[in-house]
Amino acid sequence: LSYFFHHKPLHEREEGHLILPQPLNYRLPHIPTKPPSFLGPSFLNITAAPGTTVVLPCRVLNIGSASLSWLRRPQLTVLSSGNTLFSSSPRLRLLHFEGSPDWTLQIGPLVPQDKGTYECQVNTEPKQSRTVQLNVMAGSQLNDQESKGPGPALALQGDSSIARLQKTEILAPDTMRVEEGGTATLECVVTEHEVAPPYFTWYILGAPLDFSQHRGGILLQTEKKRRSSSSRLTLTRMSLSDSGPYTCSPAGGDNATIHIIVKEVENRNSFFSSEDSSATELGTFWVMAWTSGLILMA
């Protein structure tokens, strides 16, 4: 009886069963995130005439919680940080839309004082950046350019009353069907541009094309002309997992997207094998019937 009626103090009885407070997510696994990464060349050299408008491209993937800034060197003048533009000049604009990897700095109409080095920087550790050298033509350069025609690089018309006719499209139906094991060729064309886009980026199933990570059998060709430029993506040995969206994104231009559906090809051997199987079963039936007839006759 003494055993049943013997009580220990509460703190002694439950001392070995104390439940320690834990953060709500202490059981959740660590989920790694991809660090920000730049697309396109690390250095661009842009030349334009006074009075025109230029766009300085900067394309970053997986920016996450990091912040992007535009700076002007060598003074290290901060022109923008995140979505905030610090310059009071109406000639500067930051072109960025939520969810877009593009953080484009637009300057225009240009004046000679705009010449210099501009840097697009992400505040990671270590810092990552892309540099654009902007050159503003003057004197004899302008005379030479007038005889050559439109300016190079990313110079746009300074007269905003003239509508831009530049258009990006993929020369294929919105939904493209390809048989399993076949080849798909996508040609992305940018027409009526003042200058050619410095580079194209293809997104395959939402991820930028990276030859070091994507499968083999992919060929990329780029062609630049005076009024139009194109990028041709060829995908061979298509599989069912290749079905999905494909996006062409020229630097400084609009995107274009189509969807590819890879159709499964029925195994032709299965047809013959089923016929062979049926023939075998039929032959077996007649053999058994013939054998049975011989037995009855005997």
GROMACS .gro file of C-alpha atoms in nm:
model
  298
    1LEU     CA    1   0.000   0.000   0.000
    2SER     CA    2   0.281   0.235   0.077
    3TYR     CA    3   0.391   0.197  -0.286
    4PHE     CA    4   0.057   0.314  -0.426
    5PHE     CA    5   0.021   0.607  -0.191
    6HIS     CA    6   0.377   0.729  -0.212
    7HIS     CA    7   0.385   1.054  -0.411
    8LYS     CA    8   0.686   1.243  -0.535
    9PRO     CA    9   0.688   1.615  -0.589
   10LEU     CA   10   0.579   1.714  -0.939
   11HIS     CA   11   0.918   1.845  -1.039
   12GLU     CA   12   1.085   1.519  -0.933
   13ARG     CA   13   0.835   1.294  -1.114
   14GLU     CA   14   0.848   1.476  -1.446
   15GLU     CA   15   1.203   1.601  -1.441
   16GLY     CA   16   1.311   1.334  -1.687
   17HIS     CA   17   1.019   1.406  -1.918
   18LEU     CA   18   1.041   1.782  -1.951
   19ILE     CA   19   0.950   1.904  -2.300
   20LEU     CA   20   1.192   2.171  -2.402
   21PRO     CA   21   1.056   2.451  -2.622
   22GLN     CA   22   1.169   2.423  -2.984
   23PRO     CA   23   1.127   2.657  -3.281
   24LEU     CA   24   0.838   2.561  -3.506
   25ASN     CA   25   1.068   2.477  -3.799
   26TYR     CA   26   1.335   2.284  -3.606
   27ARG     CA   27   1.239   1.959  -3.781
   28LEU     CA   28   1.234   2.104  -4.132
   29PRO     CA   29   1.535   2.013  -4.352
   30HIS     CA   30   1.764   2.282  -4.483
   31ILE     CA   31   1.651   2.376  -4.832
   32PRO     CA   32   1.943   2.513  -5.037
   33THR     CA   33   1.870   2.808  -5.264
   34LYS     CA   34   2.049   2.901  -5.583
   35PRO     CA   35   2.269   3.211  -5.559
   36PRO     CA   36   2.210   3.504  -5.796
   37SER     CA   37   2.379   3.466  -6.133
   38PHE     CA   38   2.425   3.705  -6.426
   39LEU     CA   39   2.336   3.619  -6.783
   40GLY     CA   40   2.513   3.764  -7.083
   41PRO     CA   41   2.866   3.900  -7.126
   42SER     CA   42   3.052   4.048  -6.830
   43PHE     CA   43   3.147   4.357  -7.034
   44LEU     CA   44   2.962   4.554  -7.302
   45ASN     CA   45   3.095   4.841  -7.510
   46ILE     CA   46   2.812   5.067  -7.634
   47THR     CA   47   2.855   5.362  -7.869
   48ALA     CA   48   2.575   5.606  -7.953
   49ALA     CA   49   2.522   5.957  -8.087
   50PRO     CA   50   2.407   6.258  -7.881
   51GLY     CA   51   2.031   6.297  -7.871
   52THR     CA   52   1.960   5.923  -7.895
   53THR     CA   53   1.846   5.694  -7.615
   54VAL     CA   54   2.040   5.387  -7.502
   55VAL     CA   55   1.950   5.095  -7.280
   56LEU     CA   56   2.216   4.933  -7.064
   57PRO     CA   57   2.110   4.569  -7.011
   58CYS     CA   58   2.150   4.378  -6.686
   59ARG     CA   59   1.993   4.034  -6.647
   60VAL     CA   60   2.009   3.843  -6.317
   61LEU     CA   61   1.858   3.507  -6.223
   62ASN     CA   62   1.763   3.392  -5.871
   63ILE     CA   63   1.811   3.736  -5.720
   64GLY     CA   64   1.604   3.632  -5.415
   65SER     CA   65   1.654   3.866  -5.120
   66ALA     CA   66   1.964   4.026  -5.272
   67SER     CA   67   1.954   4.384  -5.395
   68LEU     CA   68   2.069   4.513  -5.734
   69SER     CA   69   2.223   4.855  -5.788
   70TRP     CA   70   2.343   5.061  -6.083
   71LEU     CA   71   2.659   5.264  -6.018
   72ARG     CA   72   2.867   5.501  -6.222
   73ARG     CA   73   3.243   5.472  -6.206
   74PRO     CA   74   3.496   5.592  -6.110
   75GLN     CA   75   3.296   5.826  -5.883
   76LEU     CA   76   3.091   5.526  -5.752
   77THR     CA   77   2.776   5.735  -5.782
   78VAL     CA   78   2.475   5.519  -5.692
   79LEU     CA   79   2.210   5.567  -5.961
   80SER     CA   80   1.960   5.307  -5.835
   81SER     CA   81   1.911   5.047  -5.565
   82GLY     CA   82   1.641   4.787  -5.601
   83ASN     CA   83   1.339   4.952  -5.760
   84THR     CA   84   1.442   5.299  -5.639
   85LEU     CA   85   1.603   5.542  -5.882
   86PHE     CA   86   1.812   5.804  -5.700
   87SER     CA   87   1.882   6.032  -5.995
   88SER     CA   88   1.648   6.329  -6.032
   89SER     CA   89   1.728   6.356  -6.401
   90PRO     CA   90   1.427   6.277  -6.624
   91ARG     CA   91   1.674   6.134  -6.876
   92LEU     CA   92   1.733   5.825  -6.659
   93ARG     CA   93   1.483   5.543  -6.615
   94LEU     CA   94   1.504   5.200  -6.451
   95LEU     CA   95   1.314   4.943  -6.659
   96HIS     CA   96   1.211   4.651  -6.441
   97PHE     CA   97   0.890   4.457  -6.386
   98GLU     CA   98   0.811   4.230  -6.094
   99GLY     CA   99   0.932   3.878  -6.159
  100SER     CA  100   1.149   3.985  -6.453
  101PRO     CA  101   1.525   3.908  -6.448
  102ASP     CA  102   1.595   4.231  -6.641
  103TRP     CA  103   1.711   4.548  -6.460
  104THR     CA  104   1.770   4.776  -6.756
  105LEU     CA  105   1.901   5.131  -6.720
  106GLN     CA  106   1.774   5.366  -6.991
  107ILE     CA  107   1.953   5.695  -7.061
  108GLY     CA  108   1.835   5.955  -7.309
  109PRO     CA  109   1.848   6.181  -7.482
  110LEU     CA  110   2.224   6.140  -7.452
  111VAL     CA  111   2.462   6.427  -7.382
  112PRO     CA  112   2.843   6.409  -7.403
  113GLN     CA  113   2.866   6.406  -7.021
  114ASP     CA  114   2.695   6.065  -7.013
  115LYS     CA  115   3.011   5.903  -7.145
  116GLY     CA  116   3.165   5.671  -6.888
  117THR     CA  117   3.159   5.334  -6.714
  118TYR     CA  118   2.838   5.197  -6.562
  119GLU     CA  119   2.821   4.897  -6.334
  120CYS     CA  120   2.530   4.669  -6.251
  121GLN     CA  121   2.603   4.514  -5.909
  122VAL     CA  122   2.440   4.258  -5.679
  123ASN     CA  123   2.520   4.285  -5.307
  124THR     CA  124   2.620   3.922  -5.260
  125GLU     CA  125   2.937   3.808  -5.083
  126PRO     CA  126   3.157   3.828  -5.278
  127LYS     CA  127   2.993   4.097  -5.489
  128GLN     CA  128   2.896   4.019  -5.849
  129SER     CA  129   2.876   4.277  -6.123
  130ARG     CA  130   2.856   4.350  -6.496
  131THR     CA  131   3.017   4.651  -6.662
  132VAL     CA  132   2.898   4.866  -6.952
  133GLN     CA  133   3.125   5.121  -7.121
  134LEU     CA  134   2.915   5.397  -7.278
  135ASN     CA  135   3.073   5.608  -7.551
  136VAL     CA  136   2.905   5.922  -7.686
  137MET     CA  137   3.019   6.014  -8.037
  138ALA     CA  138   3.137   6.364  -8.122
  139GLY     CA  139   3.293   6.562  -8.407
  140SER     CA  140   3.439   6.350  -8.685
  141GLN     CA  141   3.275   6.036  -8.543
  142LEU     CA  142   2.934   6.187  -8.607
  143ASN     CA  143   3.023   6.277  -8.966
  144ASP     CA  144   3.149   5.924  -9.030
  145GLN     CA  145   2.838   5.776  -8.874
  146GLU     CA  146   2.605   5.981  -9.092
  147SER     CA  147   2.763   5.825  -9.399
  148LYS     CA  148   2.735   5.472  -9.255
  149GLY     CA  149   2.371   5.476  -9.146
  150PRO     CA  150   2.218   5.365  -8.813
  151GLY     CA  151   2.433   5.368  -8.499
  152PRO     CA  152   2.572   5.053  -8.337
  153ALA     CA  153   2.501   4.877  -8.010
  154LEU     CA  154   2.178   4.955  -7.824
  155ALA     CA  155   2.111   5.308  -7.949
  156LEU     CA  156   1.741   5.384  -7.995
  157GLN     CA  157   1.567   5.673  -8.164
  158GLY     CA  158   1.555   5.972  -7.935
  159ASP     CA  159   1.226   6.097  -8.078
  160SER     CA  160   0.961   5.938  -7.856
  161SER     CA  161   0.686   6.034  -8.101
  162ILE     CA  162   0.813   5.766  -8.341
  163ALA     CA  163   0.662   5.434  -8.241
  164ARG     CA  164   0.903   5.145  -8.202
  165LEU     CA  165   0.815   4.867  -8.441
  166GLN     CA  166   1.060   4.619  -8.290
  167LYS     CA  167   0.901   4.280  -8.247
  168THR     CA  168   1.014   3.943  -8.111
  169GLU     CA  169   0.854   3.623  -8.236
  170ILE     CA  170   0.930   3.253  -8.266
  171LEU     CA  171   0.856   3.123  -8.615
  172ALA     CA  172   0.645   2.831  -8.500
  173PRO     CA  173   0.285   2.772  -8.385
  174ASP     CA  174   0.201   2.860  -8.026
  175THR     CA  175   0.177   2.487  -7.955
  176MET     CA  176   0.424   2.269  -8.142
  177ARG     CA  177   0.390   1.890  -8.153
  178VAL     CA  178   0.695   1.669  -8.203
  179GLU     CA  179   0.721   1.292  -8.205
  180GLU     CA  180   0.936   1.124  -7.944
  181GLY     CA  181   1.291   1.088  -8.079
  182GLY     CA  182   1.235   1.363  -8.336
  183THR     CA  183   1.395   1.706  -8.385
  184ALA     CA  184   1.250   2.051  -8.308
  185THR     CA  185   1.391   2.371  -8.458
  186LEU     CA  186   1.286   2.705  -8.307
  187GLU     CA  187   1.386   3.026  -8.483
  188CYS     CA  188   1.350   3.345  -8.279
  189VAL     CA  189   1.348   3.663  -8.487
  190VAL     CA  190   1.376   4.023  -8.370
  191THR     CA  191   1.262   4.253  -8.650
  192GLU     CA  192   1.270   4.629  -8.709
  193HIS     CA  193   1.533   4.696  -8.443
  194GLU     CA  194   1.746   5.006  -8.455
  195VAL     CA  195   2.041   4.794  -8.345
  196ALA     CA  196   2.094   4.422  -8.295
  197PRO     CA  197   2.046   4.278  -7.944
  198PRO     CA  198   2.391   4.197  -7.802
  199TYR     CA  199   2.283   3.845  -7.706
  200PHE     CA  200   1.987   3.605  -7.685
  201THR     CA  201   1.888   3.390  -7.388
  202TRP     CA  202   1.678   3.077  -7.435
  203TYR     CA  203   1.475   2.941  -7.144
  204ILE     CA  204   1.400   2.569  -7.159
  205LEU     CA  205   1.116   2.464  -6.927
  206GLY     CA  206   1.176   2.782  -6.728
  207ALA     CA  207   1.553   2.743  -6.686
  208PRO     CA  208   1.809   2.938  -6.893
  209LEU     CA  209   1.997   2.729  -7.145
  210ASP     CA  210   2.326   2.615  -6.994
  211PHE     CA  211   2.529   2.377  -7.210
  212SER     CA  212   2.720   2.254  -6.905
  213GLN     CA  213   2.396   2.134  -6.741
  214HIS     CA  214   2.141   2.067  -7.012
  215ARG     CA  215   2.146   1.742  -7.204
  216GLY     CA  216   2.337   1.698  -7.528
  217GLY     CA  217   2.186   1.722  -7.872
  218ILE     CA  218   2.118   2.098  -7.854
  219LEU     CA  219   2.253   2.339  -8.117
  220LEU     CA  220   2.238   2.720  -8.096
  221GLN     CA  221   2.303   2.958  -8.388
  222THR     CA  222   2.279   3.339  -8.393
  223GLU     CA  223   2.263   3.570  -8.694
  224LYS     CA  224   2.263   3.951  -8.689
  225LYS     CA  225   2.160   4.176  -8.977
  226ARG     CA  226   2.096   4.546  -9.025
  227ARG     CA  227   1.722   4.545  -8.946
  228SER     CA  228   1.666   4.199  -8.800
  229SER     CA  229   1.847   3.940  -8.592
  230SER     CA  230   1.771   3.578  -8.520
  231SER     CA  231   1.864   3.295  -8.287
  232ARG     CA  232   1.797   2.936  -8.392
  233LEU     CA  233   1.761   2.662  -8.132
  234THR     CA  234   1.773   2.302  -8.256
  235LEU     CA  235   1.681   2.018  -8.020
  236THR     CA  236   1.740   1.660  -8.129
  237ARG     CA  237   1.634   1.327  -7.974
  238MET     CA  238   1.327   1.481  -7.814
  239SER     CA  239   1.187   1.289  -7.516
  240LEU     CA  240   0.860   1.314  -7.325
  241SER     CA  241   1.036   1.511  -7.049
  242ASP     CA  242   1.119   1.785  -7.304
  243SER     CA  243   0.752   1.888  -7.318
  244GLY     CA  244   0.686   2.239  -7.186
  245PRO     CA  245   0.746   2.611  -7.251
  246TYR     CA  246   1.039   2.744  -7.455
  247THR     CA  247   1.115   3.118  -7.431
  248CYS     CA  248   1.340   3.338  -7.643
  249SER     CA  249   1.460   3.647  -7.459
  250PRO     CA  250   1.674   3.895  -7.657
  251ALA     CA  251   1.861   4.149  -7.445
  252GLY     CA  252   1.677   4.479  -7.452
  253GLY     CA  253   1.374   4.330  -7.628
  254ASP     CA  254   1.046   4.155  -7.557
  255ASN     CA  255   1.021   3.783  -7.488
  256ALA     CA  256   0.844   3.524  -7.702
  257THR     CA  257   0.723   3.185  -7.579
  258ILE     CA  258   0.582   2.869  -7.737
  259HIS     CA  259   0.492   2.530  -7.591
  260ILE     CA  260   0.623   2.198  -7.721
  261ILE     CA  261   0.431   1.875  -7.675
  262VAL     CA  262   0.632   1.557  -7.735
  263LYS     CA  263   0.405   1.274  -7.847
  264GLU     CA  264   0.483   0.920  -7.741
  265VAL     CA  265   0.553   0.686  -8.032
  266GLU     CA  266   0.389   0.347  -8.005
  267ASN     CA  267   0.626   0.053  -8.017
  268ARG     CA  268   0.582  -0.094  -8.363
  269ASN     CA  269   0.727  -0.424  -8.252
  270SER     CA  270   0.435  -0.468  -8.014
  271PHE     CA  271   0.198  -0.494  -8.313
  272PHE     CA  272   0.398  -0.772  -8.474
  273SER     CA  273   0.456  -0.948  -8.146
  274SER     CA  274   0.083  -0.953  -8.078
  275GLU     CA  275   0.020  -1.094  -8.426
  276ASP     CA  276   0.289  -1.354  -8.375
  277SER     CA  277   0.139  -1.443  -8.040
  278SER     CA  278  -0.210  -1.480  -8.191
  279ALA     CA  279  -0.071  -1.693  -8.475
  280THR     CA  280   0.111  -1.914  -8.228
  281GLU     CA  281  -0.201  -1.961  -8.017
  282LEU     CA  282  -0.406  -2.042  -8.329
  283GLY     CA  283  -0.148  -2.291  -8.449
  284THR     CA  284  -0.142  -2.458  -8.110
  285PHE     CA  285  -0.520  -2.487  -8.117
  286TRP     CA  286  -0.521  -2.666  -8.456
  287VAL     CA  287  -0.239  -2.898  -8.353
  288MET     CA  288  -0.430  -2.995  -8.039
  289ALA     CA  289  -0.751  -3.045  -8.240
  290TRP     CA  290  -0.570  -3.260  -8.501
  291THR     CA  291  -0.405  -3.465  -8.227
  292SER     CA  292  -0.737  -3.516  -8.054
  293GLY     CA  293  -0.890  -3.633  -8.382
  294LEU     CA  294  -0.617  -3.890  -8.432
  295ILE     CA  295  -0.671  -4.023  -8.082
  296LEU     CA  296  -1.047  -4.063  -8.139
  297MET     CA  297  -0.989  -4.237  -8.470
  298ALA     CA  298  -0.752  -4.476  -8.302
   0.00000   0.00000   0.00000
